[in-house]
Short mmCIF file of C-alpha atoms and ligand atoms in Angstrom, two decimals:
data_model
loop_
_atom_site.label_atom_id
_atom_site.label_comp_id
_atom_site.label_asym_id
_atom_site.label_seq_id
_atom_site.Cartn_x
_atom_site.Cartn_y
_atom_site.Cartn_z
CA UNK A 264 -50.48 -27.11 62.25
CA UNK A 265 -53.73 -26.37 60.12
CA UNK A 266 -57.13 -28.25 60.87
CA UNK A 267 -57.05 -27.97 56.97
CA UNK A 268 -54.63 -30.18 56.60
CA UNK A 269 -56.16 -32.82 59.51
CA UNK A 270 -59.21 -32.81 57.08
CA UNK A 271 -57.55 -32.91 53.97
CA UNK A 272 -54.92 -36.04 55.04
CA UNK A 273 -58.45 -38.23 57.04
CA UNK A 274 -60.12 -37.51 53.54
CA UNK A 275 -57.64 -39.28 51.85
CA UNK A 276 -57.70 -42.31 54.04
CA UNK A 277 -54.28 -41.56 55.89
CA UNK A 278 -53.53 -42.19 59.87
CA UNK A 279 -53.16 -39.43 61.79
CA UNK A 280 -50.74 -38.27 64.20
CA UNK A 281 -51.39 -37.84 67.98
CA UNK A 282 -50.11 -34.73 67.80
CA UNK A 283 -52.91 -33.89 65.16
CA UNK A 284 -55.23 -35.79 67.06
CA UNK A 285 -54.76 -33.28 69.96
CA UNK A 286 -54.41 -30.30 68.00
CA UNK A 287 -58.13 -31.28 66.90
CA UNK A 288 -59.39 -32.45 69.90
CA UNK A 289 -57.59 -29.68 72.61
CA UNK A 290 -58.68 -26.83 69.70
CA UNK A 291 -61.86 -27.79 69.34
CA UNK A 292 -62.22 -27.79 72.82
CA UNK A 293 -61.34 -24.18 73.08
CA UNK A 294 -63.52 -22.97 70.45
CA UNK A 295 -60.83 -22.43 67.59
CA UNK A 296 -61.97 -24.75 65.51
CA UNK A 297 -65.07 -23.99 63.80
CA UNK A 298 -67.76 -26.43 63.83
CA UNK A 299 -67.84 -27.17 60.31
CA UNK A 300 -64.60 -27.99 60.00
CA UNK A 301 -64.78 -30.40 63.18
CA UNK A 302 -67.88 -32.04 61.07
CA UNK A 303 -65.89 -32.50 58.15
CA UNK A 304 -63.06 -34.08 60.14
CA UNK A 305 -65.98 -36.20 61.98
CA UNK A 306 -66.90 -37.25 58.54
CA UNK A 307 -63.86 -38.35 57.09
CA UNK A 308 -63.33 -40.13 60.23
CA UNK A 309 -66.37 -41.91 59.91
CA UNK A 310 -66.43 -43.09 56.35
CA UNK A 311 -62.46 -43.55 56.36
CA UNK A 312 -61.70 -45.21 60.00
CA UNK A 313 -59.18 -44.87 62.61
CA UNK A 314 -56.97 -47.58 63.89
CA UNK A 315 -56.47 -48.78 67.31
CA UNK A 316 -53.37 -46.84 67.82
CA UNK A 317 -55.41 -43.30 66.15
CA UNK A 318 -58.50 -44.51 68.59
CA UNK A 319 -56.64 -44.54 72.07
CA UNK A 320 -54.36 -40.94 70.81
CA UNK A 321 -58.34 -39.77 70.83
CA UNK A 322 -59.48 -41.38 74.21
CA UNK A 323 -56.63 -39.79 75.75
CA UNK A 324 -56.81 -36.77 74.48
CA UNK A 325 -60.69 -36.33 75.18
CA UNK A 326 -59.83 -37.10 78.57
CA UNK A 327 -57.06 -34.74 79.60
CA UNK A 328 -59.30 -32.10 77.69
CA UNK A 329 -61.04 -31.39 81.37
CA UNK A 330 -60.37 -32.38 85.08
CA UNK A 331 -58.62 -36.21 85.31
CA UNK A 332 -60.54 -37.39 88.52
CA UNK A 333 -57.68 -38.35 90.97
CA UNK A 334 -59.07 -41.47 93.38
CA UNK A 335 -55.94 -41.69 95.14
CA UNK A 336 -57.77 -39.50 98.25
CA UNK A 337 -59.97 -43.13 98.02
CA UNK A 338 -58.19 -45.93 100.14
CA UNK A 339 -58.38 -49.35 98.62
CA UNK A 340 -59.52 -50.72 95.19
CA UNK A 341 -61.73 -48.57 92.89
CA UNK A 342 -64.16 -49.69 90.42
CA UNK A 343 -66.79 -48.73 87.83
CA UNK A 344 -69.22 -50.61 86.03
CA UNK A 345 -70.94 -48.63 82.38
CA UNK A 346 -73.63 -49.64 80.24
CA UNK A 347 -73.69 -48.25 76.64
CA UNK A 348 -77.19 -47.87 77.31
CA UNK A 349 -80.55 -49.63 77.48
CA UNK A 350 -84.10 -49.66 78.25
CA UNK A 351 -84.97 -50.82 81.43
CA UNK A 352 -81.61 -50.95 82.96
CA UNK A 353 -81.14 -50.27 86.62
CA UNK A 354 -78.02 -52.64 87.05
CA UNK A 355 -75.82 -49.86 88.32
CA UNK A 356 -78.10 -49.72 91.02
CA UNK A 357 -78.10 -52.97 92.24
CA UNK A 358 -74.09 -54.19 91.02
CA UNK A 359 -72.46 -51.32 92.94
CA UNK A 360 -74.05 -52.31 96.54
CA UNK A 361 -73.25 -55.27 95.97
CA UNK A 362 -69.41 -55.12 94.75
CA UNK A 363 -69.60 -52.47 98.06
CA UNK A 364 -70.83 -54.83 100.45
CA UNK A 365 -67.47 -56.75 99.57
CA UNK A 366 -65.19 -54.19 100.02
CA UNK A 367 -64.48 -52.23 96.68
CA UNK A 368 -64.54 -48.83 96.34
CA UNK A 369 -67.45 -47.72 94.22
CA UNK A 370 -66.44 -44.21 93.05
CA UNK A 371 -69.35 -44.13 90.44
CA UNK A 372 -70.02 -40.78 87.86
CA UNK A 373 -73.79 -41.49 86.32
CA UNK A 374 -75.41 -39.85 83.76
CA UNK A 375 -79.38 -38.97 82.75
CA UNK A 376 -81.36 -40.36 79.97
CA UNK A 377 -82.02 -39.13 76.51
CA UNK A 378 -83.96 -40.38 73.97
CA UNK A 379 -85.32 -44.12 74.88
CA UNK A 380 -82.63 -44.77 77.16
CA UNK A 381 -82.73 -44.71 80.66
CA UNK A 382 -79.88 -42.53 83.10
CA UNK A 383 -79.62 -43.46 86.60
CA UNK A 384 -79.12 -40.09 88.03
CA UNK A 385 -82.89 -39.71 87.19
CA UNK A 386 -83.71 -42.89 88.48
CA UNK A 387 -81.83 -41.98 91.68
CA UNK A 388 -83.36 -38.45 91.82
CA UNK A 389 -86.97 -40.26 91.87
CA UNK A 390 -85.85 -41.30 95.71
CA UNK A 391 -87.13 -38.33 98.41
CA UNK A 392 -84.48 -35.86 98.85
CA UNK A 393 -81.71 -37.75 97.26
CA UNK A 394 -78.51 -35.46 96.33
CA UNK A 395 -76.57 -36.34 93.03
CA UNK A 396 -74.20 -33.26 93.47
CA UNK A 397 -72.07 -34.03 96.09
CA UNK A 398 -69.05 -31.89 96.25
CA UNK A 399 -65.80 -33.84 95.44
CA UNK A 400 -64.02 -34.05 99.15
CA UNK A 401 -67.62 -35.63 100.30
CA UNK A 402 -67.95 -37.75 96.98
CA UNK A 403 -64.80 -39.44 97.90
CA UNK A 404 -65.55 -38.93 101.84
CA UNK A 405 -68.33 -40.94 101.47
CA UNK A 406 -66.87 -43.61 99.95
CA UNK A 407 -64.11 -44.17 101.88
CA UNK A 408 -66.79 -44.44 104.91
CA UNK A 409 -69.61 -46.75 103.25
CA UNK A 410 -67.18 -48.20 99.78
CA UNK A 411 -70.27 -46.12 97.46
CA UNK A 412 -71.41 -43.43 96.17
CA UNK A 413 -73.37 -42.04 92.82
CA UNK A 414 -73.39 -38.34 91.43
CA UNK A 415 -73.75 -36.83 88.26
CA UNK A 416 -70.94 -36.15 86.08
CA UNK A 417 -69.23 -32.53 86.87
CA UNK A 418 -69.26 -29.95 84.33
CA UNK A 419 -65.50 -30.77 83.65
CA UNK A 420 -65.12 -34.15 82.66
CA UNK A 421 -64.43 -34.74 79.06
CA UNK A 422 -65.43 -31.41 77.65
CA UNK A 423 -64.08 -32.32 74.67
CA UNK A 424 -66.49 -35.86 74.32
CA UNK A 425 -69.39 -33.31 74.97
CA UNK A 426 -69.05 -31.08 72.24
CA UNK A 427 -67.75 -33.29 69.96
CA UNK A 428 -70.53 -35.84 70.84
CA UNK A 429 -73.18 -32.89 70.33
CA UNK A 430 -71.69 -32.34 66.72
CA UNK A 431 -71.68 -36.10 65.60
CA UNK A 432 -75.52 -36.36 67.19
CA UNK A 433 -76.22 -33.44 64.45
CA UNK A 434 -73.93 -34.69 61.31
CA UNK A 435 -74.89 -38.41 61.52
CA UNK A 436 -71.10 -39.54 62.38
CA UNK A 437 -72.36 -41.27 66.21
CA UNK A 438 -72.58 -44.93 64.86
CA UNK A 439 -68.84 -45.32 64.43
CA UNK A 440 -66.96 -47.91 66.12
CA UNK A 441 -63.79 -45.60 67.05
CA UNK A 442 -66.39 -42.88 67.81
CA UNK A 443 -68.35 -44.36 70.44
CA UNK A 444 -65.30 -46.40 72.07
CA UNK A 445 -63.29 -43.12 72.61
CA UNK A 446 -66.37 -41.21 73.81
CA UNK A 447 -67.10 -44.08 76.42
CA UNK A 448 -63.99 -44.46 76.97
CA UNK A 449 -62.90 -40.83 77.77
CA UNK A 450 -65.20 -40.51 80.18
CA UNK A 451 -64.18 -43.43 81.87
CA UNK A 452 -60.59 -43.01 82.10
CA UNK A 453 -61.01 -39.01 83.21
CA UNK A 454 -63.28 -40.88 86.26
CA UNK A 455 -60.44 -42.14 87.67
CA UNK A 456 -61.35 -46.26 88.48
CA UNK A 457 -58.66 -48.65 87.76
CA UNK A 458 -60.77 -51.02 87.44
CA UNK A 459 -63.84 -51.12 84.64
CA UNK A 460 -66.71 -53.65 83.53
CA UNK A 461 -68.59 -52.06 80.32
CA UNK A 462 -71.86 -53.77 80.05
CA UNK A 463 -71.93 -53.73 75.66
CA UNK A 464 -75.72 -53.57 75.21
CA UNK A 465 -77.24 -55.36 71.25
CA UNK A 466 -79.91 -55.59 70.30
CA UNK A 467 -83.32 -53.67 69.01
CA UNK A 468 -83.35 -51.13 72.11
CA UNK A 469 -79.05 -50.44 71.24
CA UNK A 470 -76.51 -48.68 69.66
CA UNK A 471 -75.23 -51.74 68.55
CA UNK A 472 -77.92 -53.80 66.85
CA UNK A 473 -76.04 -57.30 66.31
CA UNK A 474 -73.40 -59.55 68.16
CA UNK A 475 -71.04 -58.82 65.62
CA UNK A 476 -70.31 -55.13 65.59
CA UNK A 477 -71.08 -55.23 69.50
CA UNK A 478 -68.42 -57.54 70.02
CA UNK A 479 -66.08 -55.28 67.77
CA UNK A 480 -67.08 -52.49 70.05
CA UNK A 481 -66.51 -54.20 73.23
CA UNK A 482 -62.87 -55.26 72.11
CA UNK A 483 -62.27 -51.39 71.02
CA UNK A 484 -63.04 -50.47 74.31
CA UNK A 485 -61.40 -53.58 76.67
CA UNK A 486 -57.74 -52.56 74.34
CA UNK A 487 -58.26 -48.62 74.64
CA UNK A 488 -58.69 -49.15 78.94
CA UNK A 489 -55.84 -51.94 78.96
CA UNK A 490 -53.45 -48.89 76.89
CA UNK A 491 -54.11 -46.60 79.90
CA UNK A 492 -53.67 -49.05 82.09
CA UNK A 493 -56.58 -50.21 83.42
CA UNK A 494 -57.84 -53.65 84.31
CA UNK A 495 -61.03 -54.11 81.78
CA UNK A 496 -63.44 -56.49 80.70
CA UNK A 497 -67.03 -56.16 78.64
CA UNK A 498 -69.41 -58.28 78.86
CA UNK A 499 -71.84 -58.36 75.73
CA UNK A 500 -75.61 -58.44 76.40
CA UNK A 501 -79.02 -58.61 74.25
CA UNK A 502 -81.13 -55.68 74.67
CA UNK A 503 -83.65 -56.84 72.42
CA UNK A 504 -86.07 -57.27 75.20
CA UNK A 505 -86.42 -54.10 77.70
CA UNK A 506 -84.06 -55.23 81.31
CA UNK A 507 -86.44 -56.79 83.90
CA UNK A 508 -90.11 -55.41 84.31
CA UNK A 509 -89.99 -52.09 85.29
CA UNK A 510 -89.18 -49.06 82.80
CA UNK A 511 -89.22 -45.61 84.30
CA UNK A 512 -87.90 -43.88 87.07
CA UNK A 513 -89.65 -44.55 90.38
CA UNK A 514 -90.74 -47.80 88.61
CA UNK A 515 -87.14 -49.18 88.46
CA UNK A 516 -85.83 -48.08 91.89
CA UNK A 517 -88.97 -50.31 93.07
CA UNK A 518 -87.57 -53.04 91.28
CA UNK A 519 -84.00 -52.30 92.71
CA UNK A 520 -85.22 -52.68 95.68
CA UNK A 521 -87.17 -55.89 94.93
CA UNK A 522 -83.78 -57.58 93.40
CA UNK A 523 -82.15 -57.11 96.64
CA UNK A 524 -84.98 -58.75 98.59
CA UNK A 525 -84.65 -62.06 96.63
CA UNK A 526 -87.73 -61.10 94.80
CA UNK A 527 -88.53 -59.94 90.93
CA UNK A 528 -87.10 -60.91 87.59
CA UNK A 529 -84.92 -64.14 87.17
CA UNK A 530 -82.77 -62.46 84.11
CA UNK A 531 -81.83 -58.96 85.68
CA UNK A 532 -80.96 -60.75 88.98
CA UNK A 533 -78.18 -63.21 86.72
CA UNK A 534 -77.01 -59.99 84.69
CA UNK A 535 -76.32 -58.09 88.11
CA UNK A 536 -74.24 -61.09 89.62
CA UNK A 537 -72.63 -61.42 86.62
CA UNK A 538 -71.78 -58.02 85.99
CA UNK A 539 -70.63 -57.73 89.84
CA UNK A 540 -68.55 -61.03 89.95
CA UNK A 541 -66.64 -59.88 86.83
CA UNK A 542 -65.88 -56.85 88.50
CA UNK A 543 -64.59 -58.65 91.73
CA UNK A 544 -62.79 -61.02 89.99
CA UNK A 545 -60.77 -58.25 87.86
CA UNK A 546 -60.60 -56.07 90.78
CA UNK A 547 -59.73 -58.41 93.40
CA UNK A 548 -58.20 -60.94 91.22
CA UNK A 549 -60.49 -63.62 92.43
CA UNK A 550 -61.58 -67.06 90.72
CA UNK A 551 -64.55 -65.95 88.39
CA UNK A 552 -67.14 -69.21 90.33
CA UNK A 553 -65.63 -67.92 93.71
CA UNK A 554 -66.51 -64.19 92.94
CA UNK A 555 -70.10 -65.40 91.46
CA UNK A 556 -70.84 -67.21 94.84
CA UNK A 557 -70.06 -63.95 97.05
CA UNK A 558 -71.47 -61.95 95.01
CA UNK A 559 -74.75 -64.05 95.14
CA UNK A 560 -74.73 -64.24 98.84
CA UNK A 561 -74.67 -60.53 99.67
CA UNK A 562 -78.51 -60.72 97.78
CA UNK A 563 -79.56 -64.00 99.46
CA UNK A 564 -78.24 -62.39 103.00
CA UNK A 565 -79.66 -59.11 102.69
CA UNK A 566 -76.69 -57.39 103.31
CA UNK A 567 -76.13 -55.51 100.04
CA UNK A 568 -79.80 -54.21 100.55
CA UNK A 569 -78.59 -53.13 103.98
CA UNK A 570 -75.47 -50.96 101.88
CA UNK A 571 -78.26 -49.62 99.06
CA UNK A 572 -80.21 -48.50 102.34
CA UNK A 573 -76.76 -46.59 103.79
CA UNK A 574 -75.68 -45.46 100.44
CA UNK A 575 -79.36 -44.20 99.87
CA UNK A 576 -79.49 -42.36 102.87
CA UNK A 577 -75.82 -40.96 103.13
CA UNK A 578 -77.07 -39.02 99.95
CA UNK A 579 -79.76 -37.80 102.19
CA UNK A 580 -82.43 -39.84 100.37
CA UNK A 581 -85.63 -40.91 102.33
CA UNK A 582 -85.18 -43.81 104.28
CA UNK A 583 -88.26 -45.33 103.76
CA UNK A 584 -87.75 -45.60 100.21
CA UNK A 585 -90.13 -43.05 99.62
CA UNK A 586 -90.01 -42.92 96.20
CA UNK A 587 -91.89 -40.42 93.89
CA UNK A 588 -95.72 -42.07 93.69
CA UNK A 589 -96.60 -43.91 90.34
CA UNK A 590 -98.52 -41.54 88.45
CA UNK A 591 -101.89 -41.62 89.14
CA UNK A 592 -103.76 -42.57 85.62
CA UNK A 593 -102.94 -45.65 84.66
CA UNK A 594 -104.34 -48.08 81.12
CA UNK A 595 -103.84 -51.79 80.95
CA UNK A 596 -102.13 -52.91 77.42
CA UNK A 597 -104.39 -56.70 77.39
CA UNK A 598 -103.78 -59.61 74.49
CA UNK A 599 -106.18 -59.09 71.79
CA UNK A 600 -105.46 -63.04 70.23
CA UNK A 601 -104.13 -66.43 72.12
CA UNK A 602 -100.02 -67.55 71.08
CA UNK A 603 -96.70 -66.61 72.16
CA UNK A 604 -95.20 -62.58 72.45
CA UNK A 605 -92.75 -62.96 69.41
CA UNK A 606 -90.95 -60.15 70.55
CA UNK A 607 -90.65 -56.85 72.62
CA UNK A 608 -88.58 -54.12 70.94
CA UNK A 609 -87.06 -52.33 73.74
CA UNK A 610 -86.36 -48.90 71.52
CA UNK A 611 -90.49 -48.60 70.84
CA UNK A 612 -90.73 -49.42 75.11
CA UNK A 613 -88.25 -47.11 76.06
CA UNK A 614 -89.69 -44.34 73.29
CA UNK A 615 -93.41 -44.79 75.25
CA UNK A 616 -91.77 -44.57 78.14
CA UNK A 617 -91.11 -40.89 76.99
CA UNK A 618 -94.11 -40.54 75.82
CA UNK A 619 -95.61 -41.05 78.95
CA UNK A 620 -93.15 -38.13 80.81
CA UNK A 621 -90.92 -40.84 82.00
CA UNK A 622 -87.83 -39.57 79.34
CA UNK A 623 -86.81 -36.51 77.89
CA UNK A 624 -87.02 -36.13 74.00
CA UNK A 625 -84.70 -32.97 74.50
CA UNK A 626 -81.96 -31.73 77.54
CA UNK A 627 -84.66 -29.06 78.59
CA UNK A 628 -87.65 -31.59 79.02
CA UNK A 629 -88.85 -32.35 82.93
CA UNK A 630 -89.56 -35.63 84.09
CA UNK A 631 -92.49 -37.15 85.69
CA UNK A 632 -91.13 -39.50 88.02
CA UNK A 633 -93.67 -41.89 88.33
CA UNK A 634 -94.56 -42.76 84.76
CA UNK A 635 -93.57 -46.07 82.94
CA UNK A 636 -94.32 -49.14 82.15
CA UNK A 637 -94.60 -52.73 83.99
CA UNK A 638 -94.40 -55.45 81.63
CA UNK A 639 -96.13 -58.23 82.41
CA UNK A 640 -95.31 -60.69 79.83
CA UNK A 641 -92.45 -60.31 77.91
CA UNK A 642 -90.89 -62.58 74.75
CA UNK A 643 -91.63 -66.42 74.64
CA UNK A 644 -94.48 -65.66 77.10
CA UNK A 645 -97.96 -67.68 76.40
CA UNK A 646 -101.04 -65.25 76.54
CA UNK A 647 -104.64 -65.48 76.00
CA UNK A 648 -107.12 -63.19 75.07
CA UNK A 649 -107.44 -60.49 78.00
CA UNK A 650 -104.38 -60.97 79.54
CA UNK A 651 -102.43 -57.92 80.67
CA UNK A 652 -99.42 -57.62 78.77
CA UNK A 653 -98.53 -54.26 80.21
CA UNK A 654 -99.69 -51.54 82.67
CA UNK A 655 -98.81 -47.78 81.47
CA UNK A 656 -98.88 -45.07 84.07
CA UNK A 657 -98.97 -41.37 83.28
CA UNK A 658 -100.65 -38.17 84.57
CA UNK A 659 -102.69 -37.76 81.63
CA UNK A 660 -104.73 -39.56 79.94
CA UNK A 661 -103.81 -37.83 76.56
CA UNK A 662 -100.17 -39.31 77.20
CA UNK A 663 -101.67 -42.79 77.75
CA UNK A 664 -103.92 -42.54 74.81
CA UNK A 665 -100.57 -42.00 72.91
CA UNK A 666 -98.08 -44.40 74.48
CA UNK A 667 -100.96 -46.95 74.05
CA UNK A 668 -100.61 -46.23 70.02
CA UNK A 669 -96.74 -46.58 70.07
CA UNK A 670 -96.33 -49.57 72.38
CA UNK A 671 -98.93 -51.40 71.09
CA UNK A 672 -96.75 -51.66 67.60
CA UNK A 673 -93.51 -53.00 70.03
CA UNK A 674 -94.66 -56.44 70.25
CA UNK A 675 -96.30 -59.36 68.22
CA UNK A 676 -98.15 -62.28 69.63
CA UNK A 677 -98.05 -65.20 66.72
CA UNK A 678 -98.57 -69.08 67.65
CA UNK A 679 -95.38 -70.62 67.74
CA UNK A 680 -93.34 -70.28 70.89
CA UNK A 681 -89.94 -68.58 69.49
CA UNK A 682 -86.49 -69.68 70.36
CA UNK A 683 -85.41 -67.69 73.75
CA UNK A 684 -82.13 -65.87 72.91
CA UNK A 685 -79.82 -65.92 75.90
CA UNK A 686 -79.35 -62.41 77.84
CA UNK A 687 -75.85 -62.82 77.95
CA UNK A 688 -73.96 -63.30 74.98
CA UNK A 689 -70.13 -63.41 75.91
CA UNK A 690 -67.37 -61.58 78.18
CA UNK A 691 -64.58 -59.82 76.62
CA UNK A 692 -61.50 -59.44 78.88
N1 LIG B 208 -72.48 -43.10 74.58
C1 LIG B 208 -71.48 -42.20 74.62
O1 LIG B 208 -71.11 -41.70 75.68
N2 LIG B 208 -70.88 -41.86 73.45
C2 LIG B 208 -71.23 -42.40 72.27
O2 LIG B 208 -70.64 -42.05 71.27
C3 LIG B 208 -72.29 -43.32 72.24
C4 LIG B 208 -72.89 -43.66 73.43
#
């Protein structure tokens, strides 16, 4: 077989093979492939398609490319939960105590941000002391003794995805429907859960910028897990507004916390019941309203702050919570003119967020832990002149001065109240 060939037949709008998928994907992989053939093939890939059947041959074959996470050393019923990435978001944080205060097995592989998006192994790494890199025996030790626990992903998993994705983020081929769902979804399956609740982000502050080709990708993605055998479902939500009030790292883990207490931001609270009751009712098989209700009760009760608190400290994080300080300069964002916030675009948050150290704008970048943003008013909310829309916190005041520039252009304030868009749009299962 010749990668010449691969090109040639993609180029002229024919279906591949999975044996030529693999012969790309395991070659690649090894290094004998050069990159600019693998960009061609990338290319004719994205402008030409690949059907379902082409799309799961390259899931698969992503994911045997490195270690296939075994969870059968985990007793009971496994589960993950991804988000295709937002600004803001902290759900993982808050859904997987939860679904672990009822019993499943939260076996959970994070990632860290880049660009405007948030990861929660930073977020997590904000806590005192806490360990992402558990070795596997006490990854899966743990959570057959508390039902959680969150690492980063090992070198190993999907090698494939990560080179590949590291060519398509340099040849323009990343906003491709069959792209995306089999580098989700590759990582997924080589993690091991059977069962897995994709939170399909759309919106300003997504990959995915309307319902349309977000529902498209959610369906990819619910079909390519069903094929290797998983139970699936996707629930499609609008991240044209940044998730809750809090964006940065120590920021968010305060407003983890304040979820749990029965405290803090209406929408996120609904998104994280939501996103947990779907996963109990495909894990457990249990009535959607009935899952909803339990779920609910483990935040009214306290008890699935009580598991955050054990999973927290199992991973040797500080038990008072003692997350990294706020940064100490800080610049209030106030209303200039009286109306309505039109809208918040969560891409221009999340990229001031960077700005202010809270992101990386490459791998190699550090974070500051305690920079971000608190929003204070958010779309459809009635200000007046003087108001604080938004506090920024940073350690200098040269980053302020230049966060204040960006995020200042993220939202309009206009007279009209605007129609409220709901934050969740539809579940796929
Ligand atoms: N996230 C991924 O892991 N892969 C993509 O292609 C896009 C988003």
């Amino acid at each position: 077989m010749r990668i010449y060939d691969i090109i040639e037949k993609k180029r002229d709008g024919q279906k591949l093979t999975k044996e030529e998928i693999d012969f790309f994907v395991q070659e690649y992989t090894k290094e004998n492939i050069e990159d600019y053939q693998a960009s061609a093939l990338l290319m004719a890939i994205f402008i030409n398609g690949m059907d379902e059947e082409e799309t799961v041959n390259l899931t698969e074959s992503m994911a045997k490319s490195g270690d296939m996470l075994d969870l059968s050393a985990i007793d009971g019923i496994t589960a993950d939960k991804h988000s295709t990435g937002g600004v803001g978001d902290k759900t993982s944080l808050i859904v997987a105590p939860i679904c672990a205060t009822l019993g499943i097995k939260m076996a959970k592989m994070s990632g860290r941000g880049l660009g405007h998006t948030g990861g929660t192994i930073d977020k997590l790494e904000s806590i005192n002391g806490f360990n992402v890199s558990l070795k596997t025996e006490d990854f899966f030790k743990q959570v057959n003794d508390i039902c959680v626990s969150i690492i980063g992903q090992t070198g190993n998993l999907a090698p494939a995805d990560k080179k590949i994705y590291a060519l398509r983020d340099v040849t323009a081929t990343v906003d491709n429907i069959s792209l995306i769902a089999s580098s989700i979804m590759s990582k997924k399956i080589a993690a091991g859960a059977k069962n897995i609740v994709l939170d399909v982000k759309c919106g300003s502050g997504a990959f995915m910028k309307d319902k349309e080709s977000a529902t498209l990708l959610a369906e990819m993605m619910v079909k390519i897990g069903k094929k290797c055998g998983r139970n699936m479902a996707a629930v499609i939500t609008n991240m044209d507004i940044p998730l809750g009030s809090n964006v940065g790292n120590a920021l968010e883990i305060n407003e983890v916390i304040d979820i749990l207490n029965n405290k803090g931001d209406k929408q996120l609270r609904e998104l994280c019941i939501v996103l947990s009751a779907t996963i109990l009712s495909i894990s457990l098989d249990w009535d959607y309203e009935v899952a909803y209700k339990k779920a609910e009760q483990t935040i009214i009760d306290g008890s699935a702050y009580k598991k955050l608190i054990e999973f927290v400290t199992a991973q040797n994080g500080n038990e008072d919570f003692c997350v990294a300080p706020v940064s100490s300069k800080s610049l209030e964002i106030k209303a200039t003119k009286d109306g309505y916030i039109q809208s918040i675009n969560s891409r221009i948050v999340g990229e001031s967020a960077v700005l202010l150290g809270a992101g990386r704008e490459k791998k190699t970048d550090t974070i500051d832990y305690g920079a971000g943003i608190v929003l204070y008013k958010k779309t459809c909310d009635k200000v007046s002149v003087g108001d604080t829309i938004a506090i920024l916190y940073a350690e200098t005041d040269e980053r302020l001065k230049n966060a204040e520039k960006l995020f200042n252009t993220s939202y309009t304030i206009d007279d009209e109240k605007p129609e409220m868009k709901p934050l969740i749009y539809k579940t796929i299962r």
